mmCIF file of C-alpha atoms in Angstrom:
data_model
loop_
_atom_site.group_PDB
_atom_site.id
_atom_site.type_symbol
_atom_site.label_atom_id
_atom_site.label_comp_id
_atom_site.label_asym_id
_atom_site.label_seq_id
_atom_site.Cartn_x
_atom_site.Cartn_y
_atom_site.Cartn_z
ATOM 1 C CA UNK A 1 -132.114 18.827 88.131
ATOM 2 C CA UNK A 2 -134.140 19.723 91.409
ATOM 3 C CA UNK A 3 -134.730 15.770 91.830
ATOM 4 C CA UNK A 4 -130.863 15.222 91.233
ATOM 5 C CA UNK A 5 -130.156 17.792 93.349
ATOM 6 C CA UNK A 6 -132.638 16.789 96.540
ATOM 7 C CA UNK A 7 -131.439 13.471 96.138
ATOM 8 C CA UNK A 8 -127.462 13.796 96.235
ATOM 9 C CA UNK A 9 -127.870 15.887 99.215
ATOM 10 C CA UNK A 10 -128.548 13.066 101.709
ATOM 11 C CA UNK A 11 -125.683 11.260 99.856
ATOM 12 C CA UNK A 12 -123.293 14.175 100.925
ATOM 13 C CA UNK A 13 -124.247 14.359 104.450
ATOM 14 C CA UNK A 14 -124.596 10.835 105.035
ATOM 15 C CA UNK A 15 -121.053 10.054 103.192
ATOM 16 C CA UNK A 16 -119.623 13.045 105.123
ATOM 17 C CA UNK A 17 -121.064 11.773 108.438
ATOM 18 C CA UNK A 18 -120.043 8.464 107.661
ATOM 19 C CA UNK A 19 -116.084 10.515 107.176
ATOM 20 C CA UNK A 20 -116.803 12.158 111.009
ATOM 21 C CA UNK A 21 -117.174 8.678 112.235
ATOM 22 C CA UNK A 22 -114.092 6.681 110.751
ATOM 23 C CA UNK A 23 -111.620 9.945 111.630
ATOM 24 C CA UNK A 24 -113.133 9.706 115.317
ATOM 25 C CA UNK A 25 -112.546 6.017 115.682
ATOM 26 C CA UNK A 26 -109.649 5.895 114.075
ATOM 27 C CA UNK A 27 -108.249 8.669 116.261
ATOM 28 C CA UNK A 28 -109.290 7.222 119.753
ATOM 29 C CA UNK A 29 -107.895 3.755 118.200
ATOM 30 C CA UNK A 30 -104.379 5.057 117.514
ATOM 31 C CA UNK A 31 -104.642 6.770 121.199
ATOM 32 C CA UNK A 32 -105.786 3.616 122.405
ATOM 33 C CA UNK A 33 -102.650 2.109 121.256
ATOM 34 C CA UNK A 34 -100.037 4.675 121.701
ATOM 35 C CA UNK A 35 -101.542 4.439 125.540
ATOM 36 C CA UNK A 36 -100.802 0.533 125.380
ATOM 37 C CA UNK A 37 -97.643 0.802 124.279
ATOM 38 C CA UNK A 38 -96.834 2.888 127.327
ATOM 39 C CA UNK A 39 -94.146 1.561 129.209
ATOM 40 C CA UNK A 40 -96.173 2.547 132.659
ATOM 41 C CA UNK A 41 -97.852 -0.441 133.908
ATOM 42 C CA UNK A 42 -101.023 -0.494 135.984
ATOM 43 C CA UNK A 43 -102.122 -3.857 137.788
ATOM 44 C CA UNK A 44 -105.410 -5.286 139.375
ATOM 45 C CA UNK A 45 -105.965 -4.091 143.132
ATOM 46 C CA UNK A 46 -106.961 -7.200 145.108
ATOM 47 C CA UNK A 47 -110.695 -6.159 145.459
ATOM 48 C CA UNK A 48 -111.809 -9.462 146.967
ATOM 49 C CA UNK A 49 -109.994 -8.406 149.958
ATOM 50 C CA UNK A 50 -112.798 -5.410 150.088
ATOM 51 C CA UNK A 51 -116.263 -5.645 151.269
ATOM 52 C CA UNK A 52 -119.054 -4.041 150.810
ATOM 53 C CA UNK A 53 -118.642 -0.089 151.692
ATOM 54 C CA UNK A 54 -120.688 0.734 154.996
ATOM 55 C CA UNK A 55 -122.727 3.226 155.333
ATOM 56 C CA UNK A 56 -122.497 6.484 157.856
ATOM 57 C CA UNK A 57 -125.092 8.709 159.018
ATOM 58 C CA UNK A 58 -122.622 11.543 158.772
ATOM 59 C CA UNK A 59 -123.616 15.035 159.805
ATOM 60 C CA UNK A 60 -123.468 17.286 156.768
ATOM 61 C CA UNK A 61 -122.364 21.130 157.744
ATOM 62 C CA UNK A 62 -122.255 23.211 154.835
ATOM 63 C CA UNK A 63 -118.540 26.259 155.834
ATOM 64 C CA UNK A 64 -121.868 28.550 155.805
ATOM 65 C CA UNK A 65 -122.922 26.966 159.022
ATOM 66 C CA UNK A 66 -122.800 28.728 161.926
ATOM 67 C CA UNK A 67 -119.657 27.857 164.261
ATOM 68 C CA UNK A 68 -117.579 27.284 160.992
ATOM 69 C CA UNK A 69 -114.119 29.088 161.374
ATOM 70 C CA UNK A 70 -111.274 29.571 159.265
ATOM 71 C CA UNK A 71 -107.560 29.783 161.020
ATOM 72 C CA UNK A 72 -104.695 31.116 159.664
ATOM 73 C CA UNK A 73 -106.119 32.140 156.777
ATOM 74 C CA UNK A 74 -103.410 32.898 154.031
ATOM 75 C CA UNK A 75 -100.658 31.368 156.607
ATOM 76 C CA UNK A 76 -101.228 28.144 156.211
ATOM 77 C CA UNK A 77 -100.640 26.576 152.893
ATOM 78 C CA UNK A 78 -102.185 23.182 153.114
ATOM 79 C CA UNK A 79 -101.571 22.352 156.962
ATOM 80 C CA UNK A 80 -101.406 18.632 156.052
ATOM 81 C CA UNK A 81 -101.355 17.050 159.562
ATOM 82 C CA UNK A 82 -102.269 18.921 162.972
ATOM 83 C CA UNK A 83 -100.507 17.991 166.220
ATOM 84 C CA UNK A 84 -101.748 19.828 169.636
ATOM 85 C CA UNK A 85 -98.661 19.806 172.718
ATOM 86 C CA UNK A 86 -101.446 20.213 175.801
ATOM 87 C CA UNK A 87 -98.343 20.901 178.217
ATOM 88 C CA UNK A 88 -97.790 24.163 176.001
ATOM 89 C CA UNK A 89 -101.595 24.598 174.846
ATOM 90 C CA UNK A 90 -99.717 24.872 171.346
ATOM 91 C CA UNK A 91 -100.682 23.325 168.184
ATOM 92 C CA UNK A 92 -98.158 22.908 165.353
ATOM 93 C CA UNK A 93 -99.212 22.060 161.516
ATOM 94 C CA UNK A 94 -96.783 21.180 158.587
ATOM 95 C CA UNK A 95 -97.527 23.464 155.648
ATOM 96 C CA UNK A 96 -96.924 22.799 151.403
ATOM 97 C CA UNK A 97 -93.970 25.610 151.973
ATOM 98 C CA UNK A 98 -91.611 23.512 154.039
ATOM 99 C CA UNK A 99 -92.898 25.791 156.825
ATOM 100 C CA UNK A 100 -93.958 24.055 160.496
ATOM 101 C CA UNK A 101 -96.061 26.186 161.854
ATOM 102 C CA UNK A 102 -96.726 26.903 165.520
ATOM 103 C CA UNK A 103 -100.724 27.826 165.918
ATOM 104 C CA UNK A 104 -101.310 29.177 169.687
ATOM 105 C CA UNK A 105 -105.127 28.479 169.457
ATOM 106 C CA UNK A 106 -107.826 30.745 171.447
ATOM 107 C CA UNK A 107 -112.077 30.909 171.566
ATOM 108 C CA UNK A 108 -111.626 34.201 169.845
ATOM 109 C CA UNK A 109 -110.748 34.047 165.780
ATOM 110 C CA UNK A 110 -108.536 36.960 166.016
ATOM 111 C CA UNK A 111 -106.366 36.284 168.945
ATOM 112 C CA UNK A 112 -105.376 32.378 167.603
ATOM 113 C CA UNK A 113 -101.582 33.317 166.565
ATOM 114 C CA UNK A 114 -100.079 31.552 163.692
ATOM 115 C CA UNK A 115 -96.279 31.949 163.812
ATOM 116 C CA UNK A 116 -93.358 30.166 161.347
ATOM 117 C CA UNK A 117 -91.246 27.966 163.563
ATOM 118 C CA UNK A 118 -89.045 25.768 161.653
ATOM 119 C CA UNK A 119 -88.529 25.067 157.877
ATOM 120 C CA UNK A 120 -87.466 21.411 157.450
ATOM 121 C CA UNK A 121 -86.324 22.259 153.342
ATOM 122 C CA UNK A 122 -89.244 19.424 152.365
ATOM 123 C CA UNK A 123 -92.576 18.644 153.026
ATOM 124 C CA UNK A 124 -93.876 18.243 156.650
ATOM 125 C CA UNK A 125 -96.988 15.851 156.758
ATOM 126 C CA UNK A 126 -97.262 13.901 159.977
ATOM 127 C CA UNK A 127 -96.179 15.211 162.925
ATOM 128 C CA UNK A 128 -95.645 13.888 166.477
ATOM 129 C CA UNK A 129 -94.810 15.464 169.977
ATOM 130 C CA UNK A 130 -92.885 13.411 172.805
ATOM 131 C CA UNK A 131 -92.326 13.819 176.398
ATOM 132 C CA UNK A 132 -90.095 16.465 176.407
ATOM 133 C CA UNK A 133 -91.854 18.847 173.773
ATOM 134 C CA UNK A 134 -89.524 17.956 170.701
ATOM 135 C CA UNK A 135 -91.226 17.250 167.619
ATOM 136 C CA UNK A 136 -91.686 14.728 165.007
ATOM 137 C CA UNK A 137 -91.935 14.892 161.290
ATOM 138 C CA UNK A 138 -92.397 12.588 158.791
ATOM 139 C CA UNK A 139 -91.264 14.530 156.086
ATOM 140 C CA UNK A 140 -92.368 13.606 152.888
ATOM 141 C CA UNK A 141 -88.993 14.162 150.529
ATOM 142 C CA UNK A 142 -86.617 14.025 153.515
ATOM 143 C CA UNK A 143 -88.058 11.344 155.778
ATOM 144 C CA UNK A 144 -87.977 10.824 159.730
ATOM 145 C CA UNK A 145 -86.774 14.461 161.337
ATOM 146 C CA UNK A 146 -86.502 15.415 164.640
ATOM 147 C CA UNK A 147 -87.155 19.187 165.558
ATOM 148 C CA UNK A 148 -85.416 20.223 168.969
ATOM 149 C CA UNK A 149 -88.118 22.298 171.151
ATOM 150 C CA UNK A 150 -85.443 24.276 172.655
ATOM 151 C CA UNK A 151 -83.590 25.739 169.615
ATOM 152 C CA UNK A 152 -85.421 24.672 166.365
ATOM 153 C CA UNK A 153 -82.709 22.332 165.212
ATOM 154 C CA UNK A 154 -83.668 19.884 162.573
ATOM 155 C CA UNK A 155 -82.005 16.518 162.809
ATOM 156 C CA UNK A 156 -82.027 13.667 160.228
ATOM 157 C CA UNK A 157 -82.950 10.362 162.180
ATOM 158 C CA UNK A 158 -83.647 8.313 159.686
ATOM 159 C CA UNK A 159 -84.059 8.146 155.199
ATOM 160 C CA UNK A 160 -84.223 3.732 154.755
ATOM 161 C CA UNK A 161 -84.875 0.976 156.301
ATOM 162 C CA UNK A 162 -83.445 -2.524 154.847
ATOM 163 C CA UNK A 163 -81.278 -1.123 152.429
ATOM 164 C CA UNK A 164 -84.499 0.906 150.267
ATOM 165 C CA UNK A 165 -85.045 4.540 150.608
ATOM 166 C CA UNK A 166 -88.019 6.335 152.155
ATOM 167 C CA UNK A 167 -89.855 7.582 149.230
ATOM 168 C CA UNK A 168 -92.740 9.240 151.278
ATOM 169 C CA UNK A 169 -92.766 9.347 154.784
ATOM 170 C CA UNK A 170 -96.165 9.893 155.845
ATOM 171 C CA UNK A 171 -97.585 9.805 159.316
ATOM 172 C CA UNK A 172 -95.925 9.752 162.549
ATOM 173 C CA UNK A 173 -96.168 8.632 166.395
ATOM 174 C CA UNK A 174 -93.831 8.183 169.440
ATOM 175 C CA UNK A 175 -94.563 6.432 172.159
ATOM 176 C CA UNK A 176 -93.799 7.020 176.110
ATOM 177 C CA UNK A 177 -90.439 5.232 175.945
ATOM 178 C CA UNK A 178 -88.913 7.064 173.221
ATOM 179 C CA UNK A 179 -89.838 4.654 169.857
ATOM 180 C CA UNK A 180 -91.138 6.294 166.974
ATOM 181 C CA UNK A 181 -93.571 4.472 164.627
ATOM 182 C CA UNK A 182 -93.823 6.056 161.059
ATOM 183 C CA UNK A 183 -95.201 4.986 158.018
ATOM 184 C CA UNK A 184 -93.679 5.047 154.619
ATOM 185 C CA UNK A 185 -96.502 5.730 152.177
ATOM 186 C CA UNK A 186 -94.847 4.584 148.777
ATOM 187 C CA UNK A 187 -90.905 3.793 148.599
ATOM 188 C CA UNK A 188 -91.499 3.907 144.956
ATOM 189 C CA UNK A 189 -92.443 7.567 144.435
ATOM 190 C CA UNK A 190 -92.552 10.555 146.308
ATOM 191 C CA UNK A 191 -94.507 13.348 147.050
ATOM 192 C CA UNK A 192 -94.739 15.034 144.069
ATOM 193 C CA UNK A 193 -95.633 11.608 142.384
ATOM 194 C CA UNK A 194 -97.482 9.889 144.664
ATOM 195 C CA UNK A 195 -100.427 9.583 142.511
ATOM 196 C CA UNK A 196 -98.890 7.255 140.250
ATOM 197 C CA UNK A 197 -99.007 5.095 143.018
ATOM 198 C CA UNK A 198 -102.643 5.203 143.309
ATOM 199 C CA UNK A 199 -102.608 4.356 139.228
ATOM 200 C CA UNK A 200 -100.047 1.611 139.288
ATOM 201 C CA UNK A 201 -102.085 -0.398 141.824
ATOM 202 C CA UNK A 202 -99.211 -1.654 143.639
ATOM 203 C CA UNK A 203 -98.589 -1.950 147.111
ATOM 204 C CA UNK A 204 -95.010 -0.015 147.879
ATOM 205 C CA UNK A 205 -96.224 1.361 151.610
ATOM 206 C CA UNK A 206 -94.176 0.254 154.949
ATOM 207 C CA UNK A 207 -94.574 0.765 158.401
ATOM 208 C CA UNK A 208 -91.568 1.110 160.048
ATOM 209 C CA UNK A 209 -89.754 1.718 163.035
ATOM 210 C CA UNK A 210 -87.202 4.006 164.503
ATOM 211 C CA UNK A 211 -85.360 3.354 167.917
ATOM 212 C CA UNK A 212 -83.627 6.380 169.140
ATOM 213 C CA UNK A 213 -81.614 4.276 171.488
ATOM 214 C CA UNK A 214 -79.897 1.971 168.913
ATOM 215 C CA UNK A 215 -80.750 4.157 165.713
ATOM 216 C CA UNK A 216 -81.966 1.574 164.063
ATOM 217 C CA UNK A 217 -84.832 1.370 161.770
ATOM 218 C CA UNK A 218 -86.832 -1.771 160.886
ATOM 219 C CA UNK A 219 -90.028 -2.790 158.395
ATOM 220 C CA UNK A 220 -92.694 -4.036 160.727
ATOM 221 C CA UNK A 221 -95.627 -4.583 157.659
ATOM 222 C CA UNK A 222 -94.627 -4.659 154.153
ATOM 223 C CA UNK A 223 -96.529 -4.621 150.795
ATOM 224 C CA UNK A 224 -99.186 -1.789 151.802
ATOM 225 C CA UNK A 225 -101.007 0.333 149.375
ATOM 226 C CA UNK A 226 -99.905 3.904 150.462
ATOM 227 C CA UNK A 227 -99.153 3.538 154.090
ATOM 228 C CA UNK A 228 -100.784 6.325 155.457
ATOM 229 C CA UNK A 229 -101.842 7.784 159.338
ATOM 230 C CA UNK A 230 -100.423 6.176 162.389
ATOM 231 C CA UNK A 231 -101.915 6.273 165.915
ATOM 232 C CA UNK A 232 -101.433 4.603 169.330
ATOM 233 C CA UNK A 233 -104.376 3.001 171.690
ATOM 234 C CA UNK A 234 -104.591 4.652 175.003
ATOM 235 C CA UNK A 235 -102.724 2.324 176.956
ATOM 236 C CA UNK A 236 -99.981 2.104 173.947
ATOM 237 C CA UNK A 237 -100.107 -1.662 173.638
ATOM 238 C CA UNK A 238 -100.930 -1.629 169.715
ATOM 239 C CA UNK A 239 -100.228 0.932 166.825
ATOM 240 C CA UNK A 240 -103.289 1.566 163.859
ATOM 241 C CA UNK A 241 -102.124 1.935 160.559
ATOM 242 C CA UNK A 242 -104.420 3.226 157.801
ATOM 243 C CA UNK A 243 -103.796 1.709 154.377
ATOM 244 C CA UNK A 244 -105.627 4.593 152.002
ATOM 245 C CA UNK A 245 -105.957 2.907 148.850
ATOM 246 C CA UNK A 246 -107.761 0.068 150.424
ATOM 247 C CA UNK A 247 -109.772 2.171 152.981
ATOM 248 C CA UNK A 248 -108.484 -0.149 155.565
ATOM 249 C CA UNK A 249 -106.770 0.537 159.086
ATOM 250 C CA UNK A 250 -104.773 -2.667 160.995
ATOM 251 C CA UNK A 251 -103.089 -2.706 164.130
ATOM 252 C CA UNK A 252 -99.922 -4.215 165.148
ATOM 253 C CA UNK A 253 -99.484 -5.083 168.821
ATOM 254 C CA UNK A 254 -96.849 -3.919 170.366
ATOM 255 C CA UNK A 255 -97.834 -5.749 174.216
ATOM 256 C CA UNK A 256 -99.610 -8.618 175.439
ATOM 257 C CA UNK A 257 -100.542 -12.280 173.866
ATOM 258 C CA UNK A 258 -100.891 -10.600 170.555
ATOM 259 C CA UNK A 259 -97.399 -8.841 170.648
ATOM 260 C CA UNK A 260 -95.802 -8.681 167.142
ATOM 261 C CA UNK A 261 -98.979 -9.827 165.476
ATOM 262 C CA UNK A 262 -101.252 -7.848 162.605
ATOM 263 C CA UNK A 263 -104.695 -7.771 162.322
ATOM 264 C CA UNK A 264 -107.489 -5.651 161.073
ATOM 265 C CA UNK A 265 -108.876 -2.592 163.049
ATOM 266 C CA UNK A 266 -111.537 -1.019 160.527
ATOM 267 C CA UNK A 267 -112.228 -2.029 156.798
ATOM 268 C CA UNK A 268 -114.775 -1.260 154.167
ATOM 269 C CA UNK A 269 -114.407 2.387 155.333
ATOM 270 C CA UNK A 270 -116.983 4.791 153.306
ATOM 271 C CA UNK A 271 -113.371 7.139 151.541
ATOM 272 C CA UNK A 272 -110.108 6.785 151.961
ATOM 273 C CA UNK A 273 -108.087 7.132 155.414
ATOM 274 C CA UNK A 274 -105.424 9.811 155.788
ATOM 275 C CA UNK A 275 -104.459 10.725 159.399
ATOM 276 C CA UNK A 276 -106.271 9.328 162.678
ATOM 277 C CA UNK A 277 -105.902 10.600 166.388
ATOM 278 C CA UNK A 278 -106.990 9.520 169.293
ATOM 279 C CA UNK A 279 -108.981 12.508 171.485
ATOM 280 C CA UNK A 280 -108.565 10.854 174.519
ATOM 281 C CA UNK A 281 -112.195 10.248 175.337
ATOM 282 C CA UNK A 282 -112.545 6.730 173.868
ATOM 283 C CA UNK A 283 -112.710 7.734 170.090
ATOM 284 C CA UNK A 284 -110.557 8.091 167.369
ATOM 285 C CA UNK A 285 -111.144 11.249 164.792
ATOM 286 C CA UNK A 286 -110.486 9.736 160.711
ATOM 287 C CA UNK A 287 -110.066 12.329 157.779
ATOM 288 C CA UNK A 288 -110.916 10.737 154.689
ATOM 289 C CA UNK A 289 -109.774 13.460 151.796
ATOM 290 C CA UNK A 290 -111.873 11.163 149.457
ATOM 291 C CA UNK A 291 -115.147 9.607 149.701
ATOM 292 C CA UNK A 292 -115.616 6.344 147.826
ATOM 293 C CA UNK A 293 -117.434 7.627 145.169
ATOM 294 C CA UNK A 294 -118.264 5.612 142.125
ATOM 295 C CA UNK A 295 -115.728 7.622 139.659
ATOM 296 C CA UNK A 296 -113.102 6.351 142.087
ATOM 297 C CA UNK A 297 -114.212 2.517 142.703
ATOM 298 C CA UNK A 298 -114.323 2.292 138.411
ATOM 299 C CA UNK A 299 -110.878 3.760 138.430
ATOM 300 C CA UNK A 300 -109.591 1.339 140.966
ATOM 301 C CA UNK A 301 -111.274 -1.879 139.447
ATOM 302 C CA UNK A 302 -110.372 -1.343 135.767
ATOM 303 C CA UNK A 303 -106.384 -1.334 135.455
ATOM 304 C CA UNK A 304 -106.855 0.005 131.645
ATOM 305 C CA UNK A 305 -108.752 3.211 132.856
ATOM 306 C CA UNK A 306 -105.868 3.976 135.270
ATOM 307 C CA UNK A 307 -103.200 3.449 132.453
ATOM 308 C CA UNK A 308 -105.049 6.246 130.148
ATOM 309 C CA UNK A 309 -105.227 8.807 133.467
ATOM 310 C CA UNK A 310 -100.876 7.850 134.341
ATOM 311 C CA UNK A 311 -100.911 8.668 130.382
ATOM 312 C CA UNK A 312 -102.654 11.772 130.447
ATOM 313 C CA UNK A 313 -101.124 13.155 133.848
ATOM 314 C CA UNK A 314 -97.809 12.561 132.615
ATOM 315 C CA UNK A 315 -98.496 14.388 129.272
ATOM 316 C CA UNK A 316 -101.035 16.941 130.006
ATOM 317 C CA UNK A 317 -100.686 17.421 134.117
ATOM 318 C CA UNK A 318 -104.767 16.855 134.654
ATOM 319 C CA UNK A 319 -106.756 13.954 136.096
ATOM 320 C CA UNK A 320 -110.395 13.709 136.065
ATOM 321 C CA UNK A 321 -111.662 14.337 139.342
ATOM 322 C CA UNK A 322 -112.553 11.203 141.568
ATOM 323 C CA UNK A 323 -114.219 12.531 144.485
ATOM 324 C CA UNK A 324 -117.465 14.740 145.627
ATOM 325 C CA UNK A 325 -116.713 15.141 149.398
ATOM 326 C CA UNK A 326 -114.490 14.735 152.399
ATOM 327 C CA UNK A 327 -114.456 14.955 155.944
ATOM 328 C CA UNK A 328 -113.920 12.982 159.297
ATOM 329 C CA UNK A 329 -115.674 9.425 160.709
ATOM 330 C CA UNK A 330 -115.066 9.206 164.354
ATOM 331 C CA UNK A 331 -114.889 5.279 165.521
ATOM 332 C CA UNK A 332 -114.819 3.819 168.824
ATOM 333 C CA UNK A 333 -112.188 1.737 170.719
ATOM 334 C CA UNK A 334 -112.724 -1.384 168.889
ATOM 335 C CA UNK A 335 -112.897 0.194 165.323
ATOM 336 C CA UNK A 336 -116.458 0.947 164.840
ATOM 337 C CA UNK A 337 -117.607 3.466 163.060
ATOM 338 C CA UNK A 338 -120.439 5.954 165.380
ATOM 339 C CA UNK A 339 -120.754 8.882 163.203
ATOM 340 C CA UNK A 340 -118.746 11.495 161.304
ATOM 341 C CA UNK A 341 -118.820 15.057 160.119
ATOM 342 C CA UNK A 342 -118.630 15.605 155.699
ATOM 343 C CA UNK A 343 -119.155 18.456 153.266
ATOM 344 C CA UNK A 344 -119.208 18.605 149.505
ATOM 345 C CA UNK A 345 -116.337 21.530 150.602
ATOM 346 C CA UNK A 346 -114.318 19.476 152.658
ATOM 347 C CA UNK A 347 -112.430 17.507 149.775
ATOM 348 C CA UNK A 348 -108.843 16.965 150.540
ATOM 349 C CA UNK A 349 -109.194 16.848 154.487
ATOM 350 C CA UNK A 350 -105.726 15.110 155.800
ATOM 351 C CA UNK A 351 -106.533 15.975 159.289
ATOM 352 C CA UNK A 352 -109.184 16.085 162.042
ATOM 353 C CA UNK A 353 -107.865 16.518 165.632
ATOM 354 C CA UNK A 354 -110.457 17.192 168.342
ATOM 355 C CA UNK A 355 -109.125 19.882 171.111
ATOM 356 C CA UNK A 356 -111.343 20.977 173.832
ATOM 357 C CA UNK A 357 -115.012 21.521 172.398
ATOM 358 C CA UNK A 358 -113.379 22.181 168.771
ATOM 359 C CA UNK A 359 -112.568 19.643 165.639
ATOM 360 C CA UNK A 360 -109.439 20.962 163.772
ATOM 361 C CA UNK A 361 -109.366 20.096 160.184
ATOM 362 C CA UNK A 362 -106.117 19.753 157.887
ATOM 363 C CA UNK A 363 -106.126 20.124 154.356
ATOM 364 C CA UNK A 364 -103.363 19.602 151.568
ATOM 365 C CA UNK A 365 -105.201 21.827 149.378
ATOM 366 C CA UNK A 366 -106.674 25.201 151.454
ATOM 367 C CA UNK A 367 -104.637 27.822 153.059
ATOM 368 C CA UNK A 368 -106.207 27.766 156.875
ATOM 369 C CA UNK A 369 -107.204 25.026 159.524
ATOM 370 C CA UNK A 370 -111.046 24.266 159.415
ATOM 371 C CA UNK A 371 -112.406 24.650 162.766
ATOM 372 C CA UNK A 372 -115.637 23.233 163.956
ATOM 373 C CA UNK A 373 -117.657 24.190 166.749
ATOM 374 C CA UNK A 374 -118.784 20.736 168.338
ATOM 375 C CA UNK A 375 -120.888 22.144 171.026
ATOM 376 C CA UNK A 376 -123.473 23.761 168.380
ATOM 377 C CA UNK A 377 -122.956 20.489 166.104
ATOM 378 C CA UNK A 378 -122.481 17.823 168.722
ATOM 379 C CA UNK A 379 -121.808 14.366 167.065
ATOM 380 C CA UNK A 380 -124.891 11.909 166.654
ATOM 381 C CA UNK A 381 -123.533 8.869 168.269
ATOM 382 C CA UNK A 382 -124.545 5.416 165.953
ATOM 383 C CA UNK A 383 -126.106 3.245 168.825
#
């Protein structure tokens, strides 16, 4: 019996592991399939278009640092995009709430005043000041707004261009004369959804553009993937246009020999763009919310993987996390990348405006505005 007994054992465990086994491939096999017979469909991203990522001597700066400062803290739920009026030495920052806020800034921590201006009903990401002080918003379940500086009223400029809706209107610039250059991230989805646009892998982003005098809005680039921050060179003959999901910024001129004509200002950027301004000292401050980590570049090459994460964000609300750190690359006149700022903390940076001796940081996930202190960091200029 003992022999018997000693040798049925192994039979037991190995038949029962043998059991374990089937049941677990049979049960990632029928979710394999239920997944495929998903109606959502996910398609190749044209990766031959991409080169190889560069690399950035960035300056790391832990929010321990010294000269690290949190604004608005509790005020400002995720202050997407940051804006700073220099005739009124007042910066203003869209929040998750619907809330623009208006941030008077100051040296000293406790005397920067954060005060609710105007609630556009939406979500205020880019935002633009002209001329005469009012304010623009690409809002991004409404679309173009106006806000009037004198009495806070919100106007409706603009929801389609060519017959299609805005479904996320992202970033925002006006020029001297009066025309407004915004880009629509995704007519497909909007804000809420906008990460299905990232896992369908097609381009739905336009630039477009808004002409106060005839109200009349036009597509000036077509077919980007997500259509993202919008800048203007310093002598306003060409807009940039960040395209995030390709980690690519063009330009379209707007003066000169090259008037009406696209071509590439930065590619191969080390995460993906979100907003860009120009500091008006020769260099133009990037947030990237998302490095290009290697979680993300195996999500964006295999279609397959992104149909199982649409599948399980649609049924269980999670996604696996695709990112380890965020911040700001700062490139020159020409599109060159000379340094940057990062942090395994800054994830989800929208934003970096540089005011004075101070980088401002946005974020669609914190409640505050980051600020750095650039005179105890100073940036390490790439020769």
């Amino acid at each position: 019996m003992a022999k018997l007994t000693e040798i049925s054992k192994p039979k037991a465990s190995t038949s029962w592991g043998s059991g374990l086994l089937f049941f677990t491939v049979a049960i990632v096999a029928v979710a394999l399939i239920v997944v495929q017979l998903d109606t959502y469909e996910t398609v190749a991203y044209p990766l031959h278009e991409l080169g190889e990522t560069m690399y950035v001597p960035a300056r790391k700066n832990s929010a321990s640092l010294s000269g690290v400062e949190k604004i608005g803290s509790g005020q400002l739920i995720a202050p997407e995009d940051i804006i700073y009026d220099p005739k009124s030495g007042v910066a203003y920052t869209g929040c998750h709430d619907g809330w623009i806020k208006r941030v008077t800034l100051s040296d000293s921590l406790t005397e920067s005043v954060v005060e609710n201006w105007v609630n556009t009903g939406g979500r205020p990401l880019g935002l633009a000041v002209d001329e005469s002080g009012d304010v623009f918003v690409a809002d991004g379940y409404k679309g173009l707004l106006k806000v009037s500086i004198d009495d806070g009223k919100v106007e409706l400029l603009t929801d389609e261009a060519e017959g299609v809706k805005v479904g996320l209107a992202d970033g925002v610039v006006v020029t001297k004369s009066g025309m407004v250059y915004f880009t629509d991230a995704t007519y497909k989805y909007n804000y809420r959804s906008a990460l299905n646009d990232l896992l369908e892998g097609r381009p739905h982003g336009r630039l477009l553009s808004y002409d106060p005098s005839t109200k009349q809005t036009k597509v000036i680039a077509r077919d980007l993937y997500f259509a993202n921050g919008v800048e203007l060179s310093p002598d306003q003959d060409f807009v940039i246009f960040c395209e995030t999901f390709m980690r690519r910024c063009s330009r379209y001129y707007l003066e000169g020999e090259k008037k009406g004509t696209i071509d590439i200002f930065a590619k191969n950027l080390p995460g993906l763009p979100d907003n860009v301004r120009y500091d008006g000292n020769g260099h133009y401050w990037m947030a990237l919310p998302w490095d290009n980590s290697l979680m993300f570049t195996y999500t964006q090459k295999y279609p397959f993987v992104r149909k199982i994460f649409a599948f399980t964000l649609k049924h269980l609300r999670k996604m696996p996390d695709l990112m380890k750190f965020g911040g700001v690359i700062v490139l020159d006149l020409e599109g060159k990348v000379v340094g940057g700022y990062y942090d395994e903390t800054w994830g989800m940076t929208s934003a970096g405006v540089k005011i004075g001796e101070s980088l401002y940081l946005g974020s669609v996930t914190k409640p505050y505005i980051t600020r750095l202190n650039l005179t105890q960091h100073p940036l390490s200029l790439i020769s």
